[in-house]
Short mmCIF file of C-alpha atoms in Angstrom, two decimals:
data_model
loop_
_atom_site.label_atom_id
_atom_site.label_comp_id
_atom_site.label_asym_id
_atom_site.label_seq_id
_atom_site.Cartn_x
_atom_site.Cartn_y
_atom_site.Cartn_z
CA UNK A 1446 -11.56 -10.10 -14.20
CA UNK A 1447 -11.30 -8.03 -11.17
CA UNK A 1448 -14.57 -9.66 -9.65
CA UNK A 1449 -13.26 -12.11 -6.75
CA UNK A 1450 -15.04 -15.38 -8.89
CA UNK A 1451 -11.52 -17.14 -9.38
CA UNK A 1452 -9.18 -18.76 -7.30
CA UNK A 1453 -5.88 -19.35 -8.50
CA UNK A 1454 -4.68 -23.06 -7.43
CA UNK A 1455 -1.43 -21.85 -6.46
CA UNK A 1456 1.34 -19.20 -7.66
CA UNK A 1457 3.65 -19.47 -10.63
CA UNK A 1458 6.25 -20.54 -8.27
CA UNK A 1459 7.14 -19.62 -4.34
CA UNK A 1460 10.18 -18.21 -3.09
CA UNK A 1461 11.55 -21.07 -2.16
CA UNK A 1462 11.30 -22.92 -5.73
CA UNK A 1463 12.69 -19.35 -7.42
CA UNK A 1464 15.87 -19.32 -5.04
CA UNK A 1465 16.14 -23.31 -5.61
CA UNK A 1466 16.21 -22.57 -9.44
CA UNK A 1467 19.33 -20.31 -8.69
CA UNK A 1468 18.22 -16.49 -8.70
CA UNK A 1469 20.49 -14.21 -8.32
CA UNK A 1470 22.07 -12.71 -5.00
CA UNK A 1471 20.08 -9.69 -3.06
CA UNK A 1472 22.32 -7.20 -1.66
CA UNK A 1473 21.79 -6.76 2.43
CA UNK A 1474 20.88 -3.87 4.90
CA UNK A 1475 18.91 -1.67 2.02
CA UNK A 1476 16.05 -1.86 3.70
CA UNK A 1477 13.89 -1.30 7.21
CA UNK A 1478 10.36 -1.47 8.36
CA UNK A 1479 8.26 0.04 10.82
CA UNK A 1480 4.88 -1.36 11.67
CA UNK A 1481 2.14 0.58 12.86
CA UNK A 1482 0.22 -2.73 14.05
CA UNK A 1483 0.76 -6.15 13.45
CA UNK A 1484 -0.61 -7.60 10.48
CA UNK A 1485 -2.73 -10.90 9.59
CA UNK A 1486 -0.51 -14.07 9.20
CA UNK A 1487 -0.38 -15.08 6.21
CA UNK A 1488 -2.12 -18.30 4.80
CA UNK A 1489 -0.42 -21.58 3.48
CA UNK A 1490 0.23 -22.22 -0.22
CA UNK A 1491 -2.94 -23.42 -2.17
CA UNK A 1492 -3.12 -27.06 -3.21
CA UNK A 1493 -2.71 -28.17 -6.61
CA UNK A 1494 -3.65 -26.80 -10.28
CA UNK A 1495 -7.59 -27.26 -10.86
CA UNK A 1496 -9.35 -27.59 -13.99
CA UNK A 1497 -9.38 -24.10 -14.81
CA UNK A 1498 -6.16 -24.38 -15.37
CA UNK A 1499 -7.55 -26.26 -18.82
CA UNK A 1500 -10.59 -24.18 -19.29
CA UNK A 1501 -8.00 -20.87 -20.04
CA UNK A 1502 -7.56 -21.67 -23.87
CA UNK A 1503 -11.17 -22.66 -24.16
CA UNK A 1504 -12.13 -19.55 -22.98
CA UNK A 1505 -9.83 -17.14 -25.00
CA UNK A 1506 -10.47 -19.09 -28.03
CA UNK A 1507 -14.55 -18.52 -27.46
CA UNK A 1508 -14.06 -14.83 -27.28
CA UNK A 1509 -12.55 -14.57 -30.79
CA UNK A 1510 -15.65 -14.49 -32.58
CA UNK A 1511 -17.01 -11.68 -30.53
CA UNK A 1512 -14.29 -8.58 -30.10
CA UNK A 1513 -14.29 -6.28 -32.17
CA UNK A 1514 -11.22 -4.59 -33.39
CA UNK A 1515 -10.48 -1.13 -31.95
CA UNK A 1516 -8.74 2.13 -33.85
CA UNK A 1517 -5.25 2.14 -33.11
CA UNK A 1518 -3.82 5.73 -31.69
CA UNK A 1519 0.35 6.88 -31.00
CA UNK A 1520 1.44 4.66 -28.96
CA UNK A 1521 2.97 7.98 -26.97
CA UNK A 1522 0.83 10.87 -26.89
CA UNK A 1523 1.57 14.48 -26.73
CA UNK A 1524 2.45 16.18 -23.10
CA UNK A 1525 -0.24 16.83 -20.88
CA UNK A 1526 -3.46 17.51 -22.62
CA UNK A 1527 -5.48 20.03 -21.00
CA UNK A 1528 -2.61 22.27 -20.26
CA UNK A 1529 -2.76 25.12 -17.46
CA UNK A 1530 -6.08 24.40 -16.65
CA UNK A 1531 -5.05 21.27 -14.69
CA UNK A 1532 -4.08 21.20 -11.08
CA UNK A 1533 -0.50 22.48 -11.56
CA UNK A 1534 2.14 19.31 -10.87
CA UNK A 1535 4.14 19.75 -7.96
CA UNK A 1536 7.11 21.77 -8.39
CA UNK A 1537 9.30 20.85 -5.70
CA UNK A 1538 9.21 18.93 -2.37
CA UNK A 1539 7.39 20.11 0.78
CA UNK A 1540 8.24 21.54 3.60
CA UNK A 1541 9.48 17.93 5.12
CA UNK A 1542 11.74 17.52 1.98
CA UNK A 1543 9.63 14.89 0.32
CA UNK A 1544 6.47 14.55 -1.98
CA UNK A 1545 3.73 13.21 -0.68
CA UNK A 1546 1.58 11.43 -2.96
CA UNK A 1547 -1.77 9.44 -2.28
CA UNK A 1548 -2.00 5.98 -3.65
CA UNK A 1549 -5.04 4.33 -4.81
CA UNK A 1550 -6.49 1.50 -6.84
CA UNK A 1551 -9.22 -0.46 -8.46
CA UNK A 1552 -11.58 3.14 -6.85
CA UNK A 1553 -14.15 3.44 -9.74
CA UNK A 1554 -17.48 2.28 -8.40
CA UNK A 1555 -19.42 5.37 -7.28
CA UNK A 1556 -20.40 3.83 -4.59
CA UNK A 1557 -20.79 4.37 -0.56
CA UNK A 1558 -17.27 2.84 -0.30
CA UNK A 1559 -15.89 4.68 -2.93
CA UNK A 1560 -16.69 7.72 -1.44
CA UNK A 1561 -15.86 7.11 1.78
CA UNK A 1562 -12.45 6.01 0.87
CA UNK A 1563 -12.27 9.20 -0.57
CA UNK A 1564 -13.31 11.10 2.46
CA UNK A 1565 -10.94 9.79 4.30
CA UNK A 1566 -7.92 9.83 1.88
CA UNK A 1567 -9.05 13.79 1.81
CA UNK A 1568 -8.70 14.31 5.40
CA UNK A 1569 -5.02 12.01 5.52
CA UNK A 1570 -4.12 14.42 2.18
CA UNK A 1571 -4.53 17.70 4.15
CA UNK A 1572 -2.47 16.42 6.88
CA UNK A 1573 -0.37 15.20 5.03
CA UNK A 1574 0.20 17.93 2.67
CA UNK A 1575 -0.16 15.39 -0.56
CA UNK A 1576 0.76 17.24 -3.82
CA UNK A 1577 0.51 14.40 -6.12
CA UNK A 1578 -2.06 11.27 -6.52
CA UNK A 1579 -1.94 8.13 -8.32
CA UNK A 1580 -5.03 6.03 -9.60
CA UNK A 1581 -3.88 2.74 -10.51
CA UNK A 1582 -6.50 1.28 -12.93
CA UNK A 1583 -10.28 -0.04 -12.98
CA UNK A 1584 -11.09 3.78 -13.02
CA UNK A 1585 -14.50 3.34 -14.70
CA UNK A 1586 -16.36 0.01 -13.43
CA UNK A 1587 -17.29 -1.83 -15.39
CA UNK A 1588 -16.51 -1.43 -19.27
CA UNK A 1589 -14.70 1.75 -19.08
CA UNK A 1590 -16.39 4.94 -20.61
CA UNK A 1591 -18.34 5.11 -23.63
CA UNK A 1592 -17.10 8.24 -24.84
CA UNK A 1593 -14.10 11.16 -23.03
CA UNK A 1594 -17.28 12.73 -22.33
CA UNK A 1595 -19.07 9.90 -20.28
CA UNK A 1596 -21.18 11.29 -17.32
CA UNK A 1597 -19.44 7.93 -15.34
CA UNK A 1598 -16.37 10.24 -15.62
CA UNK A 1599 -18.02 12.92 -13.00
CA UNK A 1600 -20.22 9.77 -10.99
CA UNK A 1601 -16.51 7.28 -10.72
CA UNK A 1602 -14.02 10.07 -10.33
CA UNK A 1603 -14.36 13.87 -9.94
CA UNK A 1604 -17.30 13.49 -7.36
CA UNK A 1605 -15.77 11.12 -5.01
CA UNK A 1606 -12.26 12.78 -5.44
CA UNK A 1607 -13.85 16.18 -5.34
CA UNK A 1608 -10.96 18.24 -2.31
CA UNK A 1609 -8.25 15.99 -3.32
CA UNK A 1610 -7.06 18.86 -5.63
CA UNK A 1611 -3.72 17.64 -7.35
CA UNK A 1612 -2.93 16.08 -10.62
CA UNK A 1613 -3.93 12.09 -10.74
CA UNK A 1614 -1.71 9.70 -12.40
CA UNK A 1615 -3.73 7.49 -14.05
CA UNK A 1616 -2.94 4.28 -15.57
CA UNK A 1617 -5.34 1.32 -17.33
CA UNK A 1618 -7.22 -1.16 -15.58
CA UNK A 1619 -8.93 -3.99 -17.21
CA UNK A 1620 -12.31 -2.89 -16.87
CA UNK A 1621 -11.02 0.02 -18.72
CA UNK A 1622 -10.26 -1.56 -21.48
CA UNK A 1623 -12.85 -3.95 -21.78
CA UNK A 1624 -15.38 -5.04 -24.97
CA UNK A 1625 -18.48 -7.41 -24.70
CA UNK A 1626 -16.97 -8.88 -21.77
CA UNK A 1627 -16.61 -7.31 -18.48
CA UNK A 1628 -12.87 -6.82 -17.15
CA UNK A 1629 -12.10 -8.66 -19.95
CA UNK A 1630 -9.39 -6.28 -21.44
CA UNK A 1631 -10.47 -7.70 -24.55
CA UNK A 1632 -10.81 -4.09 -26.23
CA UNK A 1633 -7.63 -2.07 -25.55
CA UNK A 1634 -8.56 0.56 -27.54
CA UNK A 1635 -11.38 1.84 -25.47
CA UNK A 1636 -8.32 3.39 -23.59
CA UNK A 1637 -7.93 6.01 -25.67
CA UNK A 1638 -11.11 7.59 -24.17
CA UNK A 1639 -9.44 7.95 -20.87
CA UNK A 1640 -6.31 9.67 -22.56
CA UNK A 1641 -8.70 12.18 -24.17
CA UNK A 1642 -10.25 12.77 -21.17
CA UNK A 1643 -7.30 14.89 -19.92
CA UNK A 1644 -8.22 17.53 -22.04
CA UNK A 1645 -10.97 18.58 -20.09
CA UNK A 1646 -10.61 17.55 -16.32
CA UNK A 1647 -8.51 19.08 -14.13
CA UNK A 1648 -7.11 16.04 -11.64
CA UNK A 1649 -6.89 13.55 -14.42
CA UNK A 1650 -3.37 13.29 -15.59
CA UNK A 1651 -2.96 10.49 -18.55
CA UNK A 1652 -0.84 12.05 -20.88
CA UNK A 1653 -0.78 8.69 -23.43
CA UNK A 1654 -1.52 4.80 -22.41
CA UNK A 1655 1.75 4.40 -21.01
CA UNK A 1656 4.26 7.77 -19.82
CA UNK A 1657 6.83 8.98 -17.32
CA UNK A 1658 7.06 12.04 -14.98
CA UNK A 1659 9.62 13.42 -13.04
CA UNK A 1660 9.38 15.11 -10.36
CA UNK A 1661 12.70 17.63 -9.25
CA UNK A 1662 14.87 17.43 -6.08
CA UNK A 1663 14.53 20.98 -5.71
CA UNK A 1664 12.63 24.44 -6.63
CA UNK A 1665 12.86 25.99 -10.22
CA UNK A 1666 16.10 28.23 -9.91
CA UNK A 1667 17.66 26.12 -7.34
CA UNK A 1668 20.18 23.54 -9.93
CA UNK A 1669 22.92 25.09 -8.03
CA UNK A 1670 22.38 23.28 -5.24
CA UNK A 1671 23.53 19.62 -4.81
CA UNK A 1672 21.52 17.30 -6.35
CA UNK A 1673 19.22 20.01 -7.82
CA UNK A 1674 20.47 18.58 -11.78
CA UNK A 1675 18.93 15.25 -11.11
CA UNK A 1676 14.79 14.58 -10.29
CA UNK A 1677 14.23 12.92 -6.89
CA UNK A 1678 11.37 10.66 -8.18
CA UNK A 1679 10.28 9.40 -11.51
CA UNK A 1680 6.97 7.24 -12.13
CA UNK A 1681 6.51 5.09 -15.28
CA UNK A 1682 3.28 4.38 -15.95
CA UNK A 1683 2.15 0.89 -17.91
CA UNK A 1684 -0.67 -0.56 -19.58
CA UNK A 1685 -0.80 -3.98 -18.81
CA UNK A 1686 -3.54 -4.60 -20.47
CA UNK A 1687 -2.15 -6.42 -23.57
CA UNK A 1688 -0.40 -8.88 -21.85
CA UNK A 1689 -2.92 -9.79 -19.29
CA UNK A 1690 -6.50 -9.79 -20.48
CA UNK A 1691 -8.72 -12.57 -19.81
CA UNK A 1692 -9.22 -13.01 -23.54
CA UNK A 1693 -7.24 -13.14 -26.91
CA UNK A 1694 -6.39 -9.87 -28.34
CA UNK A 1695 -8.14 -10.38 -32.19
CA UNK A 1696 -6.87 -6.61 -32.98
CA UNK A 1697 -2.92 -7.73 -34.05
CA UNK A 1698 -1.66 -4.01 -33.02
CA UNK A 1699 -2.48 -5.06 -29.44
CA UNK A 1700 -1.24 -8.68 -29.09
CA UNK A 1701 0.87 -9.89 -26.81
CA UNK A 1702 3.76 -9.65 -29.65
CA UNK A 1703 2.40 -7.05 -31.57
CA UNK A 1704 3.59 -3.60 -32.28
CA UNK A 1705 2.37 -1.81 -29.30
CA UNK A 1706 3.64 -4.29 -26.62
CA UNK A 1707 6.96 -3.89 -28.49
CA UNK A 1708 6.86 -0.38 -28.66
CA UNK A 1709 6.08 0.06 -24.84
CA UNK A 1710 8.30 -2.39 -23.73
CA UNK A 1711 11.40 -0.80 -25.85
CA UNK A 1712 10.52 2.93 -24.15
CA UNK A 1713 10.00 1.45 -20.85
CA UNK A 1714 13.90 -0.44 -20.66
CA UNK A 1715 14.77 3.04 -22.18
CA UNK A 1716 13.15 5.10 -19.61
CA UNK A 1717 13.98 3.46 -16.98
CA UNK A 1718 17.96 2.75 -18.03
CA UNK A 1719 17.91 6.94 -19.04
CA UNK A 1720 15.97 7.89 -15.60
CA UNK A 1721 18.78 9.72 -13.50
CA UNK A 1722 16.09 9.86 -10.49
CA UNK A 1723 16.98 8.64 -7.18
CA UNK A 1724 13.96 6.74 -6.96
CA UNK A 1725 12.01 4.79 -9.67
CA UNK A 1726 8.25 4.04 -9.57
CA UNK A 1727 6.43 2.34 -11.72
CA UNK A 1728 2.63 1.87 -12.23
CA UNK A 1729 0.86 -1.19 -13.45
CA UNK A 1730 -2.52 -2.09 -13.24
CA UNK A 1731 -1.88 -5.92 -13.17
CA UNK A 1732 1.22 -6.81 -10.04
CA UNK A 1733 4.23 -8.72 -10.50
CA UNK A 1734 3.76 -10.81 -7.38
CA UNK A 1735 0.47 -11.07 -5.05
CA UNK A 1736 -0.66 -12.81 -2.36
CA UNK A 1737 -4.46 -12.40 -2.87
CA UNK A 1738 -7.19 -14.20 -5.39
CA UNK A 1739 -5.77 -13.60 -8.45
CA UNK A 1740 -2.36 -14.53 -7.98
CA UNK A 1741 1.20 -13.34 -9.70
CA UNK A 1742 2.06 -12.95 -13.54
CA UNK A 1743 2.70 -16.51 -15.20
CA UNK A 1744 -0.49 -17.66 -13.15
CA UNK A 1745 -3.35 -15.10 -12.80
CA UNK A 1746 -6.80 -16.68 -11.58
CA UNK A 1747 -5.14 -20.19 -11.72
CA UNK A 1748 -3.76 -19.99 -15.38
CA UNK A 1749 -0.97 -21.57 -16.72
CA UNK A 1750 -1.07 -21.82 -20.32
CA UNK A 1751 -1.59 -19.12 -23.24
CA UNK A 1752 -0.56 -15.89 -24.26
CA UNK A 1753 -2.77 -13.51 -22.73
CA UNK A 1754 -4.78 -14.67 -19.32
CA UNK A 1755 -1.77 -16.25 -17.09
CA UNK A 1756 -0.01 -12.91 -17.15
CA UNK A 1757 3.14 -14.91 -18.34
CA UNK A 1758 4.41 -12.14 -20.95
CA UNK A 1759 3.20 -9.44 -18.18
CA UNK A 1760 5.79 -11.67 -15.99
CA UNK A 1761 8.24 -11.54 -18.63
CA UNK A 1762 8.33 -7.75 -18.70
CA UNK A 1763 8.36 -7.18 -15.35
CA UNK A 1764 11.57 -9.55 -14.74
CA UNK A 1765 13.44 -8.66 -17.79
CA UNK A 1766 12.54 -4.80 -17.77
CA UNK A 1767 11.73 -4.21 -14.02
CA UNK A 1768 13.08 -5.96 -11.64
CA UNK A 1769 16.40 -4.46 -10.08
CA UNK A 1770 16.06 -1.59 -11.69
CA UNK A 1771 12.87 0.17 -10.02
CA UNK A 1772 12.71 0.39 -6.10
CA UNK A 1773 8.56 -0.29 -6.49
CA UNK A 1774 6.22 -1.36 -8.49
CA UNK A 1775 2.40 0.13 -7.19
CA UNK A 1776 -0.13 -2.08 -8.71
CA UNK A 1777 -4.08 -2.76 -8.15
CA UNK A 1778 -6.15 -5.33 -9.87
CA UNK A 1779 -6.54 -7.59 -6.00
CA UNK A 1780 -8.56 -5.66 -4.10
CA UNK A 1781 -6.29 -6.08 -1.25
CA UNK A 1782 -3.43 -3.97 1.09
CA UNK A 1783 -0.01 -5.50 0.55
CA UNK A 1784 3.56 -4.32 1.12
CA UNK A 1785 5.46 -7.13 -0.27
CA UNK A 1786 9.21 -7.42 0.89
CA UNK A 1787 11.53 -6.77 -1.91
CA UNK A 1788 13.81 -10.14 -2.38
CA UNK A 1789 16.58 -12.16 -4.50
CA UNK A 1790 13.70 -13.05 -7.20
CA UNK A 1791 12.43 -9.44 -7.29
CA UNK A 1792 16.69 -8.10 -7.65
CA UNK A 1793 15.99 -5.64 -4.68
CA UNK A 1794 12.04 -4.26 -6.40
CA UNK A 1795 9.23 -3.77 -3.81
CA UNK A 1796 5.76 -4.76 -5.02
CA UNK A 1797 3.20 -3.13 -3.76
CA UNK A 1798 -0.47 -3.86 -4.20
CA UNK A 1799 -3.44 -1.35 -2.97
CA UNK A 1800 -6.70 -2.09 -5.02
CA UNK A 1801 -9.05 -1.62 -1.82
CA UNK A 1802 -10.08 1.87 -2.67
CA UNK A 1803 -13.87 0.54 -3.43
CA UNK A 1804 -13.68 -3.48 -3.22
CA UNK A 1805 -12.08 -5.51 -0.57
CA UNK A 1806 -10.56 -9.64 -1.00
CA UNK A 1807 -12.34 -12.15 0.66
CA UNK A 1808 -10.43 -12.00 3.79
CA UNK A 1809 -7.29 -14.10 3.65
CA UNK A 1810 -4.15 -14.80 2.14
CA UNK A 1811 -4.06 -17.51 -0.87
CA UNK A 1812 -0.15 -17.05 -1.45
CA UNK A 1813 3.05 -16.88 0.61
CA UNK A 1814 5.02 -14.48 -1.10
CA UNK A 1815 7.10 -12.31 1.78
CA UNK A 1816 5.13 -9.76 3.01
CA UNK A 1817 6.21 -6.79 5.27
CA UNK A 1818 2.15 -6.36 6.26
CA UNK A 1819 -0.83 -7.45 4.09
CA UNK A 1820 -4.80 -6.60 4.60
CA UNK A 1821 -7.05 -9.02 2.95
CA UNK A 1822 -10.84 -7.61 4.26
CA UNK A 1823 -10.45 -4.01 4.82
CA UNK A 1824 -10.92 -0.67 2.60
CA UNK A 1825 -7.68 1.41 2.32
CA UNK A 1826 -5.45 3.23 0.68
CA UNK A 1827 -1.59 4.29 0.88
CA UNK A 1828 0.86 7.15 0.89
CA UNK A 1829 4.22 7.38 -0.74
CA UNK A 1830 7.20 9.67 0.69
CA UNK A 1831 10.06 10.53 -1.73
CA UNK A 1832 12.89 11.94 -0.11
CA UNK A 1833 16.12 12.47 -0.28
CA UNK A 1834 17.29 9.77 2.36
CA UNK A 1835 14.16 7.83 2.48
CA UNK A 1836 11.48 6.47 0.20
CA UNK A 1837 8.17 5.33 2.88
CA UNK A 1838 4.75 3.92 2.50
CA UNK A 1839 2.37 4.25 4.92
CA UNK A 1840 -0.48 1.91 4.90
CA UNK A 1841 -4.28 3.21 5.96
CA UNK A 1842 -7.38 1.23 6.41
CA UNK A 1843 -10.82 2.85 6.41
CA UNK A 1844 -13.24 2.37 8.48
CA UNK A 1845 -16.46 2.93 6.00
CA UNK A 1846 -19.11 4.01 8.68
CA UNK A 1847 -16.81 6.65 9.88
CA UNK A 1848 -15.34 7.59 6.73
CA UNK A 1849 -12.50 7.52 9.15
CA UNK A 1850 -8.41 6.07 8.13
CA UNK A 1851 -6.07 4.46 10.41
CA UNK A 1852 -2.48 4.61 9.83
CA UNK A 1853 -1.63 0.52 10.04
CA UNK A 1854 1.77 -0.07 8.69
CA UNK A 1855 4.91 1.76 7.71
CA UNK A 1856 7.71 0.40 5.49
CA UNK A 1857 10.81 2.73 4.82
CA UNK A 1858 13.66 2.69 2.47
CA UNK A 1859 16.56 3.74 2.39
CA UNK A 1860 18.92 3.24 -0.32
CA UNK A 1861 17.62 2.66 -3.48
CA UNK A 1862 18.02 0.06 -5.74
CA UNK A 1863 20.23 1.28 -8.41
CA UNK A 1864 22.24 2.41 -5.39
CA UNK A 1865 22.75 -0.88 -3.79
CA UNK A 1866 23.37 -2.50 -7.06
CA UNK A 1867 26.63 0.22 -7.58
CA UNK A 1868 24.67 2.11 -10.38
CA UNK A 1869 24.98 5.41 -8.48
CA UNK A 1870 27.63 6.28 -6.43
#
């Protein structure tokens, strides 16, 4: 549920408790930051679990009776539907060296602040010279569309994004995926209609529910040159829907430890131990770690028990798949601005969250996770620099009146983490 209704009593456990449990060592000097402004300190740890906490199985068990089961589709699809018709992806770095690539989350309203996020992203894109954009679920509030060919498609995404001319890299939000309940991700199937949907938009890139892309170090023609034989960035994007919907999954291709989840998670640990890249990205709807309402996997909206609505397989995933091996993980889902500081628990992995693209938090922190800068009331959106020498992420806030972005925060890295763990020489 990606409406700000819950409060989670407190995280699955703080950095403190993780290190006390004996995580493993976090190799030092991989990383510097650069802030633009100060950010908000961040809030004390909520108190203890509340009675919602008990409700979670009462809930999911209520929902059976009314999902229905959805068609089941490849778990991978074919390459990009749509073919030449689509904004072309970017074919090499920019003039600077790096992509550029816009960043942006939970955006599928169609509303004044949708499109004024928008407006301003435009204006930062141009400057910017962004070839690439990434839309990081809750495309179509509030059940997802009816059909590849529903009119919310135009209202919720081309209009807004109309100027911001590049291919989008769209992943599954829970109100994508969502049945009788809304943001429920009760109904997994209904994804399928956004993969279709590539097929006849140009910006919409969703080439199957979950995918990877790489992008090259250099020009076409140019292998010659060092590093030209290995991409500079590659994005894996997840649907996270399976593991972390509000309600059971009755359809048993979809559960938690059903085919698909096993499927995806066996091509992700693939992908990502195969990826010669220098940096890895990948793209989840639902974050590993969070500081705002709905807290971290193992504990989303103050859950602690089940299969599906604490996150806890989500968490699995993330720590047995993710961690250590990707240098960020760009999620949405809290409509909040969050550069999280990559540490021991996390094996070197930045999480990001930036889900303020149409919805904003309710103004403070509930969690104490390490945070390089955090934004808890304000619209925004982000930018993310691959280089060769530096991966950054620069933070923006909007100002909604003005349909105007500020740059607030900066966070740069330099050696990635396969790097510092001796994976690449």
């Amino acid at each position: 549920m990606c409406e700000d209704e819950l409060t989670p009593p407190r995280a699955d456990m703080t950095e403190e408790q993780w290190l006390r449990a004996g995580g493993p060592g976090l190799p030092e000097g991989a990383f510097a930051r650069e802030a633009a402004t100060p950010g908000p300190a961040r809030a004390p740890y909520a108190g203890a679990v509340g009675r919602r906490t008990l409700l979670g199985g009462a809930v999911a068990g209520a929902a059976l009776a009314v999902l229905p089961y959805g068609a089941r589709t490849p778990a991978v699809a074919a390459p990009r539907a749509g073919g030449a018709h689509g904004f072309p992806l970017p074919a090499a770095p920019g003039a600077s060296g790096e992509f550029a690539v816009l960043v942006t989350g939970d955006a599928g309203t169609g509303d004044q602040a949708q499109y004024a996020v928008a407006a301003a992203a435009r204006e930062v894109c141009r400057a910017e010279g962004v070839s690439l954009a990434v839309g990081l679920g809750d495309n179509i509030y509030e059940n997802g569309p009816e059909s590849d060919r529903d009119p919310e498609f135009q209202e919720k995404f081309e209009k807004p994004n109309d100027g911001i001319d590049v291919p989008w890299l769209m992943v599954l939000g829970n109100h994508d995926c969502s049945g009788l309940i809304p943001g429920s991700g009760g109904d997994p199937s209904r994804g399928d209609r956004e993969v279709a949907y590539a097929a006849s938009s140009r910006r919409w890139y969703m080439p199957a529910r979950y995918y990877n892309l790489a992008l090259p170090a250099t020009s076409p023609g140019s292998a010659g040159r060092t590093g030209g034989q290995e991409p500079l960035v590659e994005f894996f994007a997840l649907d996270t829907n399976p593991v972390a919907s509000t309600v059971v999954q009755t359809d048993p291709h979809y559960r938690w430890n059903g085919p698909y989840m096993r499927e995806q998670r066996a091509w992700l640990d693939a992908a990502l131990k195969g990826s010669r890249a220098r940096w890895k990205v990948v793209l989840g709807h639902h974050p590993y770690l969070n500081n705002g309402r709905h807290g971290s996997a193992g504990a989303y909206d103050g859950f602690v028990i089940g299969h599906y609505t604490s996150g806890v397989h989500l968490k699995e995933l993330y720590e047995e798949v993710v961690c250590g091996r990707a240098d960020l993980i760009l999620s949405g889902h809290d409509h909040t601005l969050q550069v999280l500081e990559p540490t021991a628990r996390t094996g070197g992995t930045r999480q990001i969250v930036c889900g303020a693209a149409a919805k904003t938090g309710d103004g403070r922190a509930h969690f104490g996770h390490p945070a390089a800068w955090q934004d808890f009331s304000r619209h925004g959106f982000m930018v993310l620099k691959a280089g060769p020498q530096a991966l950054t992420i620069d933070a923006y806030t909007v100002d909604i009146a003005t349909r105007k972005a500020v740059l607030a925060h900066r966070t740069r890295t330099t050696t990635p983490v396969a790097a510092a763990a001796g994976a690449l020489t």
